[in-house]
Short mmCIF file of C-alpha atoms in Angstrom, two decimals:
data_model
loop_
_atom_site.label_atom_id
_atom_site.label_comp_id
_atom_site.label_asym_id
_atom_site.label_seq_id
_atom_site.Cartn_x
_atom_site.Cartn_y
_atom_site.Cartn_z
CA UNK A 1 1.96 -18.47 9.62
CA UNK A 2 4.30 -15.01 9.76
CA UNK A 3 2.92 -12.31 8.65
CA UNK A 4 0.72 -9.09 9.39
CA UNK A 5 -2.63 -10.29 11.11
CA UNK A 6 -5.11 -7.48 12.00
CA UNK A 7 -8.32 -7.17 13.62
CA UNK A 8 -11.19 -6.78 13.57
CA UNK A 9 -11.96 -7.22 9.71
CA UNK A 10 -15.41 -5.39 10.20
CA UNK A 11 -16.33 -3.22 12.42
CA UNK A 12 -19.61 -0.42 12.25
CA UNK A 13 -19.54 2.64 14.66
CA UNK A 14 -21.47 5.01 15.81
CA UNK A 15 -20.13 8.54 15.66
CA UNK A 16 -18.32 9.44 18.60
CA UNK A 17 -17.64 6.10 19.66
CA UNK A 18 -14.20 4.88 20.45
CA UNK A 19 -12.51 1.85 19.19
CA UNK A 20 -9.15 0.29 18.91
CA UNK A 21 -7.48 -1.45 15.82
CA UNK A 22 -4.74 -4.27 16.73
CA UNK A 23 -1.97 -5.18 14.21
CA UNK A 24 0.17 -7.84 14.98
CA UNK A 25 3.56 -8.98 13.01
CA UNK A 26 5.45 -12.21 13.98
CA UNK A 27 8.08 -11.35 11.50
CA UNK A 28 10.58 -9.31 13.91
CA UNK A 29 10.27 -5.92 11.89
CA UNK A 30 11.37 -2.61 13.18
CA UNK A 31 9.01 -0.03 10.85
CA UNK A 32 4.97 -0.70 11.19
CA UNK A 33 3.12 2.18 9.60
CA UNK A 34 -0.87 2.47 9.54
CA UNK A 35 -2.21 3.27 6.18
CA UNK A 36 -6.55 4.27 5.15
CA UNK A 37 -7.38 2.99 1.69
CA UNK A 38 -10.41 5.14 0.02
CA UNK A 39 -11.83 4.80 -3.08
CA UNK A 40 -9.83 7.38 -5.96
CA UNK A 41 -7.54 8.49 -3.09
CA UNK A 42 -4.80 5.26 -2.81
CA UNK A 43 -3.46 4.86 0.17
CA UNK A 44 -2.28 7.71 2.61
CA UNK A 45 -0.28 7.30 5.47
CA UNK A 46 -1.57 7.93 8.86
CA UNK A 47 1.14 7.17 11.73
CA UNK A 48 4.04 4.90 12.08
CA UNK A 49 6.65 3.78 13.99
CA UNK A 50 10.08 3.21 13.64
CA UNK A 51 10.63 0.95 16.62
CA UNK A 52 9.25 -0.40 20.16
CA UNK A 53 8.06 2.59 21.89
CA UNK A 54 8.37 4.93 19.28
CA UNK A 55 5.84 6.81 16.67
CA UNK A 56 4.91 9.50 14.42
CA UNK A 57 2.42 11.51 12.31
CA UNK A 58 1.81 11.03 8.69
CA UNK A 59 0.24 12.83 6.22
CA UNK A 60 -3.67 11.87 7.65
CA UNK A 61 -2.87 11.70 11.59
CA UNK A 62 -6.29 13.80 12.65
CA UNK A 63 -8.45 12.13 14.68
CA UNK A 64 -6.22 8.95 15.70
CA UNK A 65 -3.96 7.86 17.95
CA UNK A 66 -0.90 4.58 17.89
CA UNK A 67 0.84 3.01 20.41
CA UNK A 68 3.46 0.53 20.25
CA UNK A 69 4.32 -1.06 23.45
CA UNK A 70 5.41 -3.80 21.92
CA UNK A 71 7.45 -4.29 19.18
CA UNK A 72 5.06 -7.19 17.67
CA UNK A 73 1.90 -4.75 17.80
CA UNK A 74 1.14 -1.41 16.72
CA UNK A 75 -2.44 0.12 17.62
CA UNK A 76 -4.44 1.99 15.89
CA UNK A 77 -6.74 4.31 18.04
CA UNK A 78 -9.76 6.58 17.05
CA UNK A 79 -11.38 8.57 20.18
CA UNK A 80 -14.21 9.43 18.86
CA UNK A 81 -15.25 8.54 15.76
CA UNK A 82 -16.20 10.60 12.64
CA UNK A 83 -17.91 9.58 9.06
CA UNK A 84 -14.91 10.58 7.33
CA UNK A 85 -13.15 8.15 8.84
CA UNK A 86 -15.65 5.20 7.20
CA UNK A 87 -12.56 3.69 4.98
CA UNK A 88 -10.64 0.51 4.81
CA UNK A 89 -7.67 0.38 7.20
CA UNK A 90 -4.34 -1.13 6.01
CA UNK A 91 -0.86 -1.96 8.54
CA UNK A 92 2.02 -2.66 7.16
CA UNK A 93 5.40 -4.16 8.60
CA UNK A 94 8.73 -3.28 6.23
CA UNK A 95 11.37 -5.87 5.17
CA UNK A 96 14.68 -4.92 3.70
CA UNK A 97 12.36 -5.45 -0.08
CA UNK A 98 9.05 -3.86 0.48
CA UNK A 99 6.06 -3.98 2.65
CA UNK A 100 4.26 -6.72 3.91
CA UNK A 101 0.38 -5.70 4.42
CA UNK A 102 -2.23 -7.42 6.57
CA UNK A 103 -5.75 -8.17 5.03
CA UNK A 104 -7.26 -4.92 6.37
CA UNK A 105 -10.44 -3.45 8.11
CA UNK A 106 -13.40 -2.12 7.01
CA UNK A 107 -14.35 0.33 9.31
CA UNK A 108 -18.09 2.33 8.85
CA UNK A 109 -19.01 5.16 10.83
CA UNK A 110 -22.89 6.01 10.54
CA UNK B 1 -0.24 16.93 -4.50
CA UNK B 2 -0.02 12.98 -5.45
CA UNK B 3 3.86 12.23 -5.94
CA UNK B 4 3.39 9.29 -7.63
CA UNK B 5 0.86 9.31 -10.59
CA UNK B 6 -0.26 6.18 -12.10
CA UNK B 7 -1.89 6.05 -15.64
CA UNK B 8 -4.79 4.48 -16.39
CA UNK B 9 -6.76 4.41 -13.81
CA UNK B 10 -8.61 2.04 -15.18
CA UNK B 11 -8.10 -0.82 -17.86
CA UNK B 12 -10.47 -3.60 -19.35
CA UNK B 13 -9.09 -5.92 -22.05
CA UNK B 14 -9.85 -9.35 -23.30
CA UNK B 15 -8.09 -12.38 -22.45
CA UNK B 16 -4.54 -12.39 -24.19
CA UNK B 17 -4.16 -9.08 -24.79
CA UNK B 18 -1.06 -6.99 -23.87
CA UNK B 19 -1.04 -3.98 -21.64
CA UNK B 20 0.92 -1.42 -19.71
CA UNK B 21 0.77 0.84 -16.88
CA UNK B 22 2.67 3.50 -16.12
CA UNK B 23 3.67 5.25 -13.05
CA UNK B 24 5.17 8.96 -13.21
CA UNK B 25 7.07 11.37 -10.95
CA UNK B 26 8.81 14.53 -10.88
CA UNK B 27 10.89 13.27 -7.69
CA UNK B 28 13.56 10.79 -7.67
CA UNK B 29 13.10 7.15 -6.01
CA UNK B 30 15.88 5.22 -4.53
CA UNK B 31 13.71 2.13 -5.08
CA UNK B 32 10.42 1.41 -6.77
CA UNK B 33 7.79 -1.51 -5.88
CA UNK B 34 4.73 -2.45 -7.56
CA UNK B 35 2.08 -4.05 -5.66
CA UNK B 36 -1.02 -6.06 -6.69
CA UNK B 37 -4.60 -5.70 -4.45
CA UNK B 38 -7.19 -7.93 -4.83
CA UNK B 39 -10.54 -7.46 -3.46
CA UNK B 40 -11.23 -7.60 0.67
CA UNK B 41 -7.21 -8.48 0.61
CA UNK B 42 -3.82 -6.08 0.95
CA UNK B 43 -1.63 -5.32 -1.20
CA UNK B 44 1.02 -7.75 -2.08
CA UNK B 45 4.94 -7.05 -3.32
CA UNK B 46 5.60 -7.81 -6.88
CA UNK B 47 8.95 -6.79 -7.59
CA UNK B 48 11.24 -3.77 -6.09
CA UNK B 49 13.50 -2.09 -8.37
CA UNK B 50 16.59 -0.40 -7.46
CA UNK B 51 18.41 0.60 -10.37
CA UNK B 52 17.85 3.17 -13.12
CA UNK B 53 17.38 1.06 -16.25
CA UNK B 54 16.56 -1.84 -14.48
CA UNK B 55 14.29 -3.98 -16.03
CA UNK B 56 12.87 -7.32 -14.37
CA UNK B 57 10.61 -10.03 -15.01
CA UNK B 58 8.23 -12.20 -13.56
CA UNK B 59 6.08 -14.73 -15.95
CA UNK B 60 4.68 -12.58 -17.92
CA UNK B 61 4.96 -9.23 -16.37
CA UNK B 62 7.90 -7.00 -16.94
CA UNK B 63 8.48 -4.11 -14.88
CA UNK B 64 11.58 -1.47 -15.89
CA UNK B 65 12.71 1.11 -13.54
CA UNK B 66 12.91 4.94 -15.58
CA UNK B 67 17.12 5.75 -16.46
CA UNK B 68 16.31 8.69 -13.95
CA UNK B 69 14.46 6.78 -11.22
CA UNK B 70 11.36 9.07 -11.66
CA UNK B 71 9.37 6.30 -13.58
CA UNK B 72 8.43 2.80 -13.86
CA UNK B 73 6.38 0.79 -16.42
CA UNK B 74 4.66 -2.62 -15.53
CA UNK B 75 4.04 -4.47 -18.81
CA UNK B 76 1.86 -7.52 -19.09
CA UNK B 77 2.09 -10.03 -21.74
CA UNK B 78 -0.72 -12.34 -22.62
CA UNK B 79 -3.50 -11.24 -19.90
CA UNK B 80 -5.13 -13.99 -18.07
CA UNK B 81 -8.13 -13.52 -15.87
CA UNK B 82 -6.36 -14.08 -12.63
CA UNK B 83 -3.92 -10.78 -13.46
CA UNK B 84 -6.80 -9.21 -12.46
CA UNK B 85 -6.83 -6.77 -9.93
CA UNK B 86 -6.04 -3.43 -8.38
CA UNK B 87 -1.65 -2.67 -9.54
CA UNK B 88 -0.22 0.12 -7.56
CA UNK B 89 3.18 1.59 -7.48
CA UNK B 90 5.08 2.85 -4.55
CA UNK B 91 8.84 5.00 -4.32
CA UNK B 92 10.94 4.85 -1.32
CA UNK B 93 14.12 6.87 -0.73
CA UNK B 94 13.10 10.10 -2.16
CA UNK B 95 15.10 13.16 -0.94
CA UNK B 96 13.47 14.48 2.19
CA UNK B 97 11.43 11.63 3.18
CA UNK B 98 10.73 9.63 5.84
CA UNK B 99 13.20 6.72 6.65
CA UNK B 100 11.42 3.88 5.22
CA UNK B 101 8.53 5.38 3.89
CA UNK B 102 7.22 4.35 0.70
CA UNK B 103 4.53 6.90 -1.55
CA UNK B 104 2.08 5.22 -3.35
CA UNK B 105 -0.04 5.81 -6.35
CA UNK B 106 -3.50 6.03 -6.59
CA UNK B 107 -3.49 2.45 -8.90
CA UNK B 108 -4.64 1.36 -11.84
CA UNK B 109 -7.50 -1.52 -11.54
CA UNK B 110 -7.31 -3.93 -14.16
CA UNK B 111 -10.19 -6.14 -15.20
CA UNK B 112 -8.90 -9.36 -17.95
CA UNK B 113 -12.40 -11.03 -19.43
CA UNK B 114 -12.12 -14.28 -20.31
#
């Protein structure tokens, strides 16, 4: 099915452990962007990319890290991991209409 | 400073009621989506609007698109349980942003009872 598959869906960490989010998008999209969702806060953008090979900051970047080595996947790094960054995790791939958004991870640091 | 601002936050009404949410902002928006979220899912595109005035529908819900491009309204006619869920706006095209990058609102969540 196309879309914007990501995983894991759960994960738990331990702080200062290092893990890596995968987003994959079958749909042939240029712009991938990784957004956290917290509760009263919406969603704020942390890094995206504009193409294969390319990124950027976004208004949350601190404490992460993207790669896009392909243009189907766009990672979502954290080096070592903090409570604040307990929060759902949202990628997104853009059509020429809006955003297309996989299902998300919940992500708890302890 | 949230450039969007979406109004209520939160909304519970009765089964065939009418409502509307509105979303606000002192910038301009080339476009405007509205998204709905429903739990342990993402969000999912509703409508985009384009064109100040512009009003669309879809079933029941109408969505209209502020004469200045600074607002939109998403108007629900008849709520049924399943409109339930978490509505959230988002502007693209504002002057000085990002290519492609859309601003979102914090949402409103909206709970129908049967």
């Amino acid at each position: 099915n196309a879309g914007v598959t990501q995983t894991p869906k759960f994960r738990v960490l331990k702080t200062g452990q290092s893990m890596t989010l995968l987003c994959a998008q079958d749909m042939n999209h240029e712009y991938m962007y990784w957004y956290r969702q917290d509760p009263g806060m919406g969603l704020r953008l942390i890094h995206y990319s504009v193409g294969e090979g390319t990124t950027a900051k976004g208004e949350v970047p601190d404490g992460y890290n993207v790669s896009r080595l392909k243009k189907q996947n766009f990672l979502l790094g954290l080096e070592s991991a903090a409570p604040s960054q307990t929060s759902v995790y949202f990628c997104a791939s853009r059509t020429n209409y809006g955003y297309t958004f996989g299902s998300g991870t919940r992500l708890t640091v302890v | 400073t949230q450039l969007l601002e979406q109004s209520p936050q939160f909304l519970s009404i009765q089964e065939g009621e009418n409502l509307t949410v509105y979303c606000n902002s002192s910038s301009v928006f080339s476009s405007l989506q509205w998204y709905r979220q429903e739990p342990g899912e993402g969000p999912v595109l509703l409508v985009t609007v384009v064109t100040g005035g512009e009003v669309k529908k879809l079933k029941r819900l109408t969505f209209q698109f502020g004469d200045a491009r600074k607002d939109s309204s998403l108007h629900i006619t008849a709520a049924q349980p399943g409109d339930t869920g978490l509505y959230l706006c988002a502007g693209g095209g504002n002057r000085g942003s990002t290519l492609g990058r859309l601003y979102f609102g914090r949402g409103t969540q909206l709970t129908v009872w049967p």
